[in-house]
Tab-separated table of C-alpha atoms and ligand atoms in Angstrom:
chain	number	residue	atom	x	y	z
A	64	UNK	CA	65.431	103.594	114.721
A	65	UNK	CA	66.728	107.114	114.741
A	66	UNK	CA	67.749	107.660	118.358
A	67	UNK	CA	70.609	105.210	118.289
A	68	UNK	CA	74.355	105.574	118.341
A	69	UNK	CA	74.750	107.035	114.876
A	70	UNK	CA	78.539	107.125	114.972
A	71	UNK	CA	78.854	103.681	113.438
A	72	UNK	CA	82.139	102.033	114.311
A	73	UNK	CA	81.797	99.560	111.448
A	74	UNK	CA	79.343	99.406	108.586
A	75	UNK	CA	77.030	96.394	108.290
A	76	UNK	CA	79.148	94.950	105.495
A	77	UNK	CA	82.367	95.570	107.426
A	78	UNK	CA	80.913	93.816	110.479
A	79	UNK	CA	79.860	90.840	108.381
A	80	UNK	CA	83.279	90.718	106.666
A	81	UNK	CA	85.170	90.920	109.982
A	82	UNK	CA	83.282	87.891	111.288
A	83	UNK	CA	83.577	86.080	107.984
A	84	UNK	CA	87.363	86.598	108.056
A	85	UNK	CA	87.725	85.113	111.545
A	86	UNK	CA	85.520	82.128	110.715
A	87	UNK	CA	87.162	81.516	107.329
A	88	UNK	CA	90.619	81.597	108.898
A	89	UNK	CA	89.610	79.132	111.608
A	90	UNK	CA	88.060	76.851	108.990
A	91	UNK	CA	91.124	77.077	106.752
A	92	UNK	CA	88.783	78.058	103.902
A	93	UNK	CA	90.226	77.680	100.420
A	94	UNK	CA	91.627	81.016	99.152
A	95	UNK	CA	89.424	81.106	96.045
A	96	UNK	CA	86.210	80.319	97.950
A	97	UNK	CA	87.181	82.939	100.509
A	98	UNK	CA	87.395	85.575	97.791
A	99	UNK	CA	84.157	84.438	96.151
A	100	UNK	CA	82.027	84.184	99.302
A	101	UNK	CA	83.210	87.439	100.861
A	102	UNK	CA	81.450	89.410	98.109
A	103	UNK	CA	77.945	88.974	96.694
A	104	UNK	CA	77.384	87.109	93.471
A	105	UNK	CA	75.248	89.900	91.978
A	106	UNK	CA	74.260	93.477	92.835
A	107	UNK	CA	71.392	95.214	91.086
A	108	UNK	CA	71.012	98.989	91.359
A	109	UNK	CA	67.832	100.558	90.011
A	110	UNK	CA	66.548	104.109	89.717
A	111	UNK	CA	62.806	104.012	90.091
A	112	UNK	CA	60.656	106.718	88.490
A	113	UNK	CA	57.433	107.294	90.403
A	114	UNK	CA	54.638	109.785	89.802
A	115	UNK	CA	53.860	111.242	93.231
A	116	UNK	CA	50.353	112.220	94.387
A	117	UNK	CA	51.162	115.841	93.496
A	118	UNK	CA	51.693	114.839	89.852
A	119	UNK	CA	55.444	115.475	90.112
A	120	UNK	CA	57.857	112.782	88.910
A	121	UNK	CA	60.319	111.621	91.550
A	122	UNK	CA	63.140	109.084	91.310
A	123	UNK	CA	64.125	106.623	94.071
A	124	UNK	CA	67.224	104.452	94.276
A	125	UNK	CA	66.774	100.759	94.980
A	126	UNK	CA	68.981	97.720	95.383
A	127	UNK	CA	68.720	93.961	95.278
A	128	UNK	CA	71.861	92.126	96.252
A	129	UNK	CA	72.088	88.377	95.721
A	130	UNK	CA	74.932	86.996	97.741
A	131	UNK	CA	74.720	83.272	97.008
A	132	UNK	CA	72.540	80.727	95.232
A	133	UNK	CA	74.787	77.763	96.032
A	134	UNK	CA	72.240	76.030	98.307
A	135	UNK	CA	69.061	77.123	96.529
A	136	UNK	CA	67.192	80.259	95.423
A	137	UNK	CA	68.451	83.379	97.158
A	138	UNK	CA	66.195	84.539	99.982
A	139	UNK	CA	65.822	87.703	102.005
A	140	UNK	CA	63.791	90.742	102.860
A	141	UNK	CA	63.319	94.131	101.281
A	142	UNK	CA	63.617	97.212	103.482
A	143	UNK	CA	62.506	100.773	102.932
A	144	UNK	CA	64.179	103.680	104.703
A	145	UNK	CA	65.828	107.050	104.216
A	146	UNK	CA	69.234	105.715	105.367
A	147	UNK	CA	69.334	102.502	103.316
A	148	UNK	CA	72.728	102.014	101.637
A	149	UNK	CA	74.183	99.519	99.201
A	150	UNK	CA	76.841	98.605	101.777
A	151	UNK	CA	74.167	97.737	104.328
A	152	UNK	CA	72.185	95.650	101.842
A	153	UNK	CA	75.370	93.890	100.756
A	154	UNK	CA	76.199	92.938	104.349
A	155	UNK	CA	72.650	91.821	105.098
A	156	UNK	CA	72.493	89.731	101.900
A	157	UNK	CA	75.556	87.773	103.020
A	158	UNK	CA	74.059	87.408	106.489
A	159	UNK	CA	70.987	85.826	104.858
A	160	UNK	CA	73.207	83.188	103.214
A	161	UNK	CA	74.722	82.332	106.596
A	162	UNK	CA	71.335	82.449	108.338
A	163	UNK	CA	69.712	80.013	105.898
A	164	UNK	CA	72.724	77.716	106.190
A	165	UNK	CA	72.688	77.796	110.021
A	166	UNK	CA	69.090	76.560	110.075
A	167	UNK	CA	69.876	74.261	107.153
A	168	UNK	CA	67.099	75.335	104.790
A	169	UNK	CA	67.645	75.080	101.017
A	170	UNK	CA	68.144	78.773	100.238
A	171	UNK	CA	70.974	81.144	99.480
A	172	UNK	CA	70.937	84.748	100.623
A	173	UNK	CA	69.791	88.113	99.270
A	174	UNK	CA	68.538	91.471	100.491
A	175	UNK	CA	66.831	94.438	98.906
A	176	UNK	CA	66.226	98.025	99.795
A	177	UNK	CA	64.746	101.254	98.527
A	178	UNK	CA	65.907	104.657	99.752
A	179	UNK	CA	62.687	106.434	100.718
A	180	UNK	CA	60.971	107.662	103.847
A	181	UNK	CA	57.826	105.539	104.162
A	182	UNK	CA	56.434	107.854	106.861
A	183	UNK	CA	56.324	110.723	104.358
A	184	UNK	CA	54.617	108.679	101.623
A	185	UNK	CA	50.953	107.942	100.962
A	186	UNK	CA	49.737	104.346	100.456
A	187	UNK	CA	49.398	105.042	96.755
A	188	UNK	CA	52.960	106.324	96.487
A	189	UNK	CA	54.260	103.330	98.454
A	190	UNK	CA	52.369	100.991	96.145
A	191	UNK	CA	53.778	102.639	93.008
A	192	UNK	CA	57.336	102.559	94.390
A	193	UNK	CA	56.947	98.881	95.312
A	194	UNK	CA	55.463	97.883	91.954
A	195	UNK	CA	58.025	99.742	89.858
A	196	UNK	CA	60.890	98.438	92.012
A	197	UNK	CA	59.531	94.914	91.463
A	198	UNK	CA	59.256	95.511	87.710
A	199	UNK	CA	62.876	96.721	87.599
A	200	UNK	CA	64.238	93.572	89.296
A	201	UNK	CA	61.697	91.200	87.751
A	202	UNK	CA	64.153	89.253	85.594
A	203	UNK	CA	66.194	88.360	88.652
A	204	UNK	CA	63.498	87.215	91.089
A	205	UNK	CA	60.994	84.335	91.197
A	206	UNK	CA	60.289	81.161	93.175
A	207	UNK	CA	63.322	79.367	91.733
A	208	UNK	CA	65.585	82.413	91.594
A	209	UNK	CA	65.270	84.863	94.444
A	210	UNK	CA	62.364	85.157	96.869
A	211	UNK	CA	61.772	88.501	98.661
A	212	UNK	CA	60.130	88.911	102.079
A	213	UNK	CA	59.323	91.733	104.510
A	214	UNK	CA	62.001	93.571	106.460
A	215	UNK	CA	62.185	97.012	108.084
A	216	UNK	CA	59.260	99.244	106.983
A	217	UNK	CA	57.765	96.647	104.668
A	218	UNK	CA	54.912	94.294	105.512
A	219	UNK	CA	52.286	91.858	104.231
A	220	UNK	CA	50.725	94.528	102.033
A	221	UNK	CA	54.093	95.258	100.385
A	222	UNK	CA	54.477	91.529	99.668
A	223	UNK	CA	50.964	91.369	98.177
A	224	UNK	CA	51.899	94.168	95.730
A	225	UNK	CA	55.153	92.418	94.780
A	226	UNK	CA	53.367	89.107	94.257
A	227	UNK	CA	50.695	90.782	92.128
A	228	UNK	CA	53.212	92.725	90.011
A	229	UNK	CA	55.268	89.599	89.406
A	230	UNK	CA	52.153	87.575	88.579
A	231	UNK	CA	50.805	90.194	86.145
A	232	UNK	CA	54.084	90.112	84.232
A	233	UNK	CA	54.242	86.339	83.932
A	234	UNK	CA	50.464	86.163	83.285
A	235	UNK	CA	49.562	83.756	86.059
A	236	UNK	CA	49.444	83.884	89.837
A	237	UNK	CA	52.734	82.873	91.418
A	238	UNK	CA	52.190	82.863	95.163
A	239	UNK	CA	55.647	81.361	95.817
A	240	UNK	CA	57.321	84.464	94.342
A	241	UNK	CA	57.442	86.158	97.779
A	242	UNK	CA	56.911	85.145	101.416
A	243	UNK	CA	55.397	87.051	104.302
A	244	UNK	CA	52.174	87.550	102.312
A	245	UNK	CA	48.703	87.889	103.825
A	246	UNK	CA	47.325	84.425	104.700
A	247	UNK	CA	44.478	84.904	102.197
A	248	UNK	CA	47.006	85.283	99.362
A	249	UNK	CA	48.982	82.135	100.123
A	250	UNK	CA	50.787	83.339	103.236
A	251	UNK	CA	51.627	80.940	106.027
A	252	UNK	CA	49.967	80.763	109.373
A	253	UNK	CA	52.484	81.736	112.026
A	254	UNK	CA	54.711	83.776	109.685
A	255	UNK	CA	53.861	87.113	111.279
A	256	UNK	CA	54.897	85.886	114.743
A	257	UNK	CA	57.744	83.676	113.525
A	258	UNK	CA	60.767	85.916	114.146
A	259	UNK	CA	59.585	86.864	117.646
A	260	UNK	CA	58.656	83.250	118.376
A	261	UNK	CA	62.119	82.184	117.238
A	262	UNK	CA	63.690	84.659	119.689
A	263	UNK	CA	61.622	83.143	122.466
A	264	UNK	CA	62.614	79.586	121.505
A	265	UNK	CA	66.289	80.597	121.368
A	266	UNK	CA	65.962	82.248	124.777
A	267	UNK	CA	64.285	79.141	126.241
A	268	UNK	CA	67.234	77.062	125.043
A	269	UNK	CA	69.738	79.517	126.530
A	270	UNK	CA	67.903	79.435	129.891
A	271	UNK	CA	68.157	75.644	129.962
A	272	UNK	CA	71.930	75.972	129.835
A	273	UNK	CA	71.851	78.324	132.818
A	274	UNK	CA	69.288	76.232	134.696
A	275	UNK	CA	67.009	79.271	135.002
A	276	UNK	CA	63.225	79.414	134.980
A	277	UNK	CA	61.295	81.823	132.747
A	278	UNK	CA	59.539	83.256	135.791
A	279	UNK	CA	62.807	84.341	137.398
A	280	UNK	CA	64.051	85.943	134.174
A	281	UNK	CA	63.770	89.679	133.547
A	282	UNK	CA	63.795	90.705	129.884
A	283	UNK	CA	64.371	94.021	128.112
A	284	UNK	CA	63.207	94.307	124.514
A	285	UNK	CA	64.761	97.091	122.444
A	286	UNK	CA	62.585	97.865	119.410
A	287	UNK	CA	58.846	97.336	119.200
A	288	UNK	CA	58.248	96.682	115.514
A	289	UNK	CA	57.131	93.289	114.242
A	290	UNK	CA	60.012	91.394	115.860
A	291	UNK	CA	60.190	93.171	119.229
A	292	UNK	CA	56.454	93.356	119.843
A	293	UNK	CA	55.863	89.688	119.025
A	294	UNK	CA	58.867	88.598	121.094
A	295	UNK	CA	57.661	90.649	124.086
A	296	UNK	CA	54.095	89.371	123.756
A	297	UNK	CA	55.038	85.695	123.407
A	298	UNK	CA	57.694	85.823	126.125
A	299	UNK	CA	55.244	87.490	128.499
A	300	UNK	CA	52.607	84.847	127.702
A	301	UNK	CA	55.011	82.029	128.516
A	302	UNK	CA	56.066	83.438	131.896
A	303	UNK	CA	59.033	85.747	131.332
A	304	UNK	CA	58.984	89.072	133.142
A	305	UNK	CA	59.281	91.895	130.594
A	306	UNK	CA	60.787	94.781	132.565
A	307	UNK	CA	61.626	97.206	129.764
A	308	UNK	CA	60.748	98.082	126.185
A	309	UNK	CA	61.791	100.925	123.914
A	310	UNK	CA	61.270	102.223	120.419
A	311	UNK	CA	62.493	105.189	118.417
A	312	UNK	CA	60.459	107.668	120.506
A	313	UNK	CA	61.593	106.434	123.931
A	314	UNK	CA	61.272	103.630	126.416
A	315	UNK	CA	59.577	102.475	129.577
A	316	UNK	CA	61.075	100.473	132.446
A	317	UNK	CA	59.418	98.761	135.384
A	318	UNK	CA	61.505	96.385	137.530
A	319	UNK	CA	58.312	94.663	138.736
A	320	UNK	CA	57.320	93.778	135.172
A	321	UNK	CA	55.253	95.521	132.518
A	322	UNK	CA	51.644	94.674	131.708
A	323	UNK	CA	52.423	93.594	128.151
A	324	UNK	CA	48.822	93.120	126.874
A	325	UNK	CA	48.022	96.665	128.090
A	326	UNK	CA	51.211	97.904	126.440
A	327	UNK	CA	50.275	96.260	123.134
A	328	UNK	CA	46.869	97.972	123.289
A	329	UNK	CA	48.544	101.294	124.096
A	330	UNK	CA	50.877	100.927	121.098
A	331	UNK	CA	47.964	100.056	118.798
A	332	UNK	CA	46.504	103.460	119.636
A	333	UNK	CA	49.552	105.711	120.033
A	334	UNK	CA	51.986	103.906	117.646
A	335	UNK	CA	54.750	104.071	120.283
A	336	UNK	CA	55.658	102.558	123.655
A	337	UNK	CA	56.796	106.000	124.802
A	338	UNK	CA	54.493	107.474	127.451
A	339	UNK	CA	53.029	104.106	128.491
A	340	UNK	CA	51.858	104.720	132.069
A	341	UNK	CA	52.864	101.275	133.419
A	342	UNK	CA	56.485	102.186	134.166
A	343	UNK	CA	59.141	104.896	134.346
A	344	UNK	CA	60.096	106.699	131.124
A	345	UNK	CA	63.649	106.018	129.952
A	346	UNK	CA	65.854	106.977	127.046
A	347	UNK	CA	65.883	104.446	124.234
A	348	UNK	CA	69.655	103.842	124.417
A	349	UNK	CA	69.877	103.963	128.212
A	350	UNK	CA	67.405	101.080	128.436
A	351	UNK	CA	70.042	98.731	126.987
A	352	UNK	CA	72.061	99.175	130.181
A	353	UNK	CA	69.306	98.540	132.730
A	354	UNK	CA	69.164	95.568	135.072
A	355	UNK	CA	67.876	92.374	133.460
A	356	UNK	CA	68.960	88.830	132.694
A	357	UNK	CA	68.025	88.859	128.993
A	358	UNK	CA	68.366	91.660	126.463
A	359	UNK	CA	66.636	91.333	123.084
A	360	UNK	CA	67.934	94.008	120.686
A	361	UNK	CA	65.201	93.928	118.048
A	362	UNK	CA	65.401	97.404	116.543
A	363	UNK	CA	68.195	97.956	114.079
A	364	UNK	CA	71.912	97.493	113.451
A	365	UNK	CA	74.887	98.658	115.540
A	366	UNK	CA	73.123	99.567	118.784
A	367	UNK	CA	75.596	97.628	120.947
A	368	UNK	CA	79.065	99.002	120.284
A	369	UNK	CA	82.396	99.310	122.084
A	370	UNK	CA	80.935	102.473	123.619
A	371	UNK	CA	78.187	100.771	125.635
A	372	UNK	CA	78.985	97.013	125.657
A	373	UNK	CA	80.857	97.379	128.941
A	374	UNK	CA	77.697	98.551	130.686
A	375	UNK	CA	75.308	95.852	129.423
A	376	UNK	CA	73.999	94.015	132.489
A	377	UNK	CA	72.182	91.172	130.721
A	378	UNK	CA	73.787	87.738	130.928
A	379	UNK	CA	72.035	86.543	127.762
A	380	UNK	CA	71.745	88.499	124.509
A	381	UNK	CA	69.146	87.304	121.988
A	382	UNK	CA	69.639	89.237	118.753
A	383	UNK	CA	66.217	89.821	117.215
A	384	UNK	CA	67.536	92.482	114.811
A	385	UNK	CA	70.128	91.896	112.115
A	386	UNK	CA	73.622	92.969	113.145
A	387	UNK	CA	72.685	94.836	116.362
A	388	UNK	CA	76.166	94.235	117.835
A	389	UNK	CA	79.455	95.391	116.313
A	390	UNK	CA	82.534	93.113	116.277
A	391	UNK	CA	84.417	95.291	118.842
A	392	UNK	CA	81.380	94.955	121.152
A	393	UNK	CA	81.408	91.170	120.613
A	394	UNK	CA	84.846	90.978	122.193
A	395	UNK	CA	83.745	92.937	125.257
A	396	UNK	CA	80.580	90.865	125.712
A	397	UNK	CA	82.564	87.674	125.339
A	398	UNK	CA	85.131	88.818	127.920
A	399	UNK	CA	82.284	89.588	130.308
A	400	UNK	CA	80.856	86.112	129.835
A	401	UNK	CA	77.627	87.230	128.149
A	402	UNK	CA	75.940	84.325	126.350
A	403	UNK	CA	75.198	85.693	122.878
A	404	UNK	CA	72.601	84.033	120.661
A	405	UNK	CA	73.738	85.583	117.366
A	406	UNK	CA	71.313	87.162	114.901
A	407	UNK	CA	71.754	84.490	112.236
A	408	UNK	CA	70.376	81.978	114.743
A	409	UNK	CA	68.175	84.055	117.071
A	410	UNK	CA	66.151	85.781	114.348
A	411	UNK	CA	66.139	82.888	111.870
A	412	UNK	CA	62.552	81.991	112.815
A	413	UNK	CA	61.298	84.465	110.195
A	414	UNK	CA	63.107	82.983	107.248
A	415	UNK	CA	62.409	79.453	108.495
A	416	UNK	CA	58.663	80.050	108.330
A	417	UNK	CA	59.240	81.837	105.004
A	418	UNK	CA	60.665	78.535	103.831
A	419	UNK	CA	57.515	76.783	105.098
A	420	UNK	CA	55.403	79.358	103.227
A	421	UNK	CA	57.302	78.742	99.995
A	422	UNK	CA	56.895	74.969	100.441
A	423	UNK	CA	53.142	75.319	101.126
A	424	UNK	CA	52.656	77.599	98.095
A	425	UNK	CA	54.433	75.162	95.836
A	426	UNK	CA	52.401	72.261	97.213
A	427	UNK	CA	49.153	74.229	97.233
A	428	UNK	CA	48.495	72.632	100.612
A	429	UNK	CA	48.410	74.699	103.784
A	430	UNK	CA	49.405	73.647	107.281
A	431	UNK	CA	47.797	74.438	110.605
A	432	UNK	CA	49.409	77.033	112.839
A	433	UNK	CA	50.254	74.313	115.374
A	434	UNK	CA	52.046	72.377	112.650
A	435	UNK	CA	54.058	75.447	111.578
A	436	UNK	CA	55.037	76.268	115.178
A	437	UNK	CA	56.014	72.698	115.932
A	438	UNK	CA	58.252	72.433	112.859
A	439	UNK	CA	59.769	75.842	113.602
A	440	UNK	CA	60.634	74.771	117.127
A	441	UNK	CA	62.176	71.555	115.918
A	442	UNK	CA	64.469	73.394	113.465
A	443	UNK	CA	65.495	76.141	115.883
A	444	UNK	CA	66.185	73.843	118.817
A	445	UNK	CA	68.387	71.574	116.731
A	446	UNK	CA	70.169	74.558	115.107
A	447	UNK	CA	70.786	76.053	118.552
A	448	UNK	CA	72.331	72.759	119.676
A	449	UNK	CA	74.414	72.547	116.490
A	450	UNK	CA	75.845	76.043	117.027
A	451	UNK	CA	76.567	75.669	120.737
A	452	UNK	CA	78.146	72.240	120.286
A	453	UNK	CA	80.199	73.473	117.334
A	454	UNK	CA	81.456	76.369	119.469
A	455	UNK	CA	82.423	74.054	122.319
A	456	UNK	CA	84.187	71.673	119.976
A	457	UNK	CA	86.194	74.397	118.233
A	458	UNK	CA	86.597	76.614	121.285
A	459	UNK	CA	84.981	79.695	119.714
A	460	UNK	CA	82.065	81.885	120.823
A	461	UNK	CA	78.538	81.316	119.516
A	462	UNK	CA	78.824	84.048	116.884
A	463	UNK	CA	81.936	82.620	115.282
A	464	UNK	CA	80.563	79.091	115.679
A	465	UNK	CA	77.425	80.058	113.736
A	466	UNK	CA	79.504	81.663	110.988
A	467	UNK	CA	81.868	78.684	110.797
A	468	UNK	CA	79.023	76.183	110.635
A	469	UNK	CA	77.284	78.207	107.906
A	470	UNK	CA	80.384	78.874	105.805
A	471	UNK	CA	81.379	75.236	106.064
A	472	UNK	CA	77.947	74.132	104.767
A	473	UNK	CA	77.967	76.613	101.877
A	474	UNK	CA	81.571	75.811	100.933
A	475	UNK	CA	80.790	72.083	101.009
A	476	UNK	CA	77.906	72.567	98.557
A	477	UNK	CA	80.080	74.690	96.292
A	478	UNK	CA	82.800	72.067	96.203
A	479	UNK	CA	80.245	69.401	95.287
A	480	UNK	CA	78.783	71.549	92.524
A	481	UNK	CA	82.135	72.737	91.186
A	482	UNK	CA	82.614	75.955	89.277
A	483	UNK	CA	80.795	76.404	85.960
A	484	UNK	CA	83.135	77.704	83.316
B	731	LIG	N1	63.821	89.981	106.653
B	731	LIG	C1	63.860	88.795	107.449
B	731	LIG	C2	65.283	88.485	107.875
B	731	LIG	O1	66.116	89.348	107.920
B	731	LIG	C3	63.135	87.640	106.789
B	731	LIG	C4	63.712	87.175	105.489
B	731	LIG	C5	62.855	86.134	104.770
B	731	LIG	O2	61.905	85.665	105.350
B	731	LIG	O3	63.212	85.823	103.639
B	731	LIG	O4	65.588	87.385	108.243
């Protein structure tokens, strides 16, 4: 999203490291493991030559950062964007390690990115960038090594190109080399909705703790990409009242509730929620501060900072995006008694169904959508309980509890494995 608070108070990596430091200290993490886990295991930087439609040769910078493979192959998305940085990818790669550990799936963490503006590129140019990027990192990825997935500005088509490029190089089709593929190419049913569905499940669990009904709960969803739109749609279908949505172009607010199916149709045509006639127009940052019980930041990082946290009215924050809240904002929210479902739990539905996709590809046996959704719910509900109980036991907030639980699991595995010398 462009229209966000661009004056970042902490970078994504700095935010991750600040939380890691608190959790590691509380855990009494061994000094050597602290040093090792605070930084990624491997960082790959590539310069990708691409012949543009005009015939001109252009060069794009790309990254793949593998934070940890202690618990299994590294796992995480690839994002495209003009503002992508190595620091951001490094922070997000570590977050993937913690996310996979929180939901207890057998993966480490990674993240990739290419600096480019997808909105200025043709399909052909996007395909060539994706394929050459894949070729450049080919030796470091694969079903047993590192498994990419979609993230901001990448989608099922991007994953199909990566899978095909990988498969052409190894001379046979390897569907398990990426997740988030089209269903016809070995993708999983339910993967497209999984992150949004996970937000809804996490929100349901939070409501139970407050003894609230869905029907009496007003929700604002910030961001209307894959995560935000699916979260809004599913939450509306199950009875929540969606009172506000926003994307990069602007927002719309209606205290009586938005007609979400009509909104989804409107967005399919106009590509934005801005201008939707079912509510009052509102600025895309101002919407964060409107009246509601639940806020789902599902756009991008660092939208809730020390500059606006004070004015957040929601009692429950369900982080659909990665790192939408800065550590200084965490403190303010905590002091105000906001119940935060942290990103590495709230948005873990995506990577959980990615895990199911990888399992199905390796088995060559595909599950029904009901089966996928049922298993997803089971994992998220028990992870939610684990985090909240851990926090109560150690007297820390949900964010630090999730980090502590994750770091503890990764450190335990590393101690069992020992260090190869
Ligand atoms: N990009 C998503 C995330 O940040 C999904 C990662 C995956 O499925 O591997 O969690």
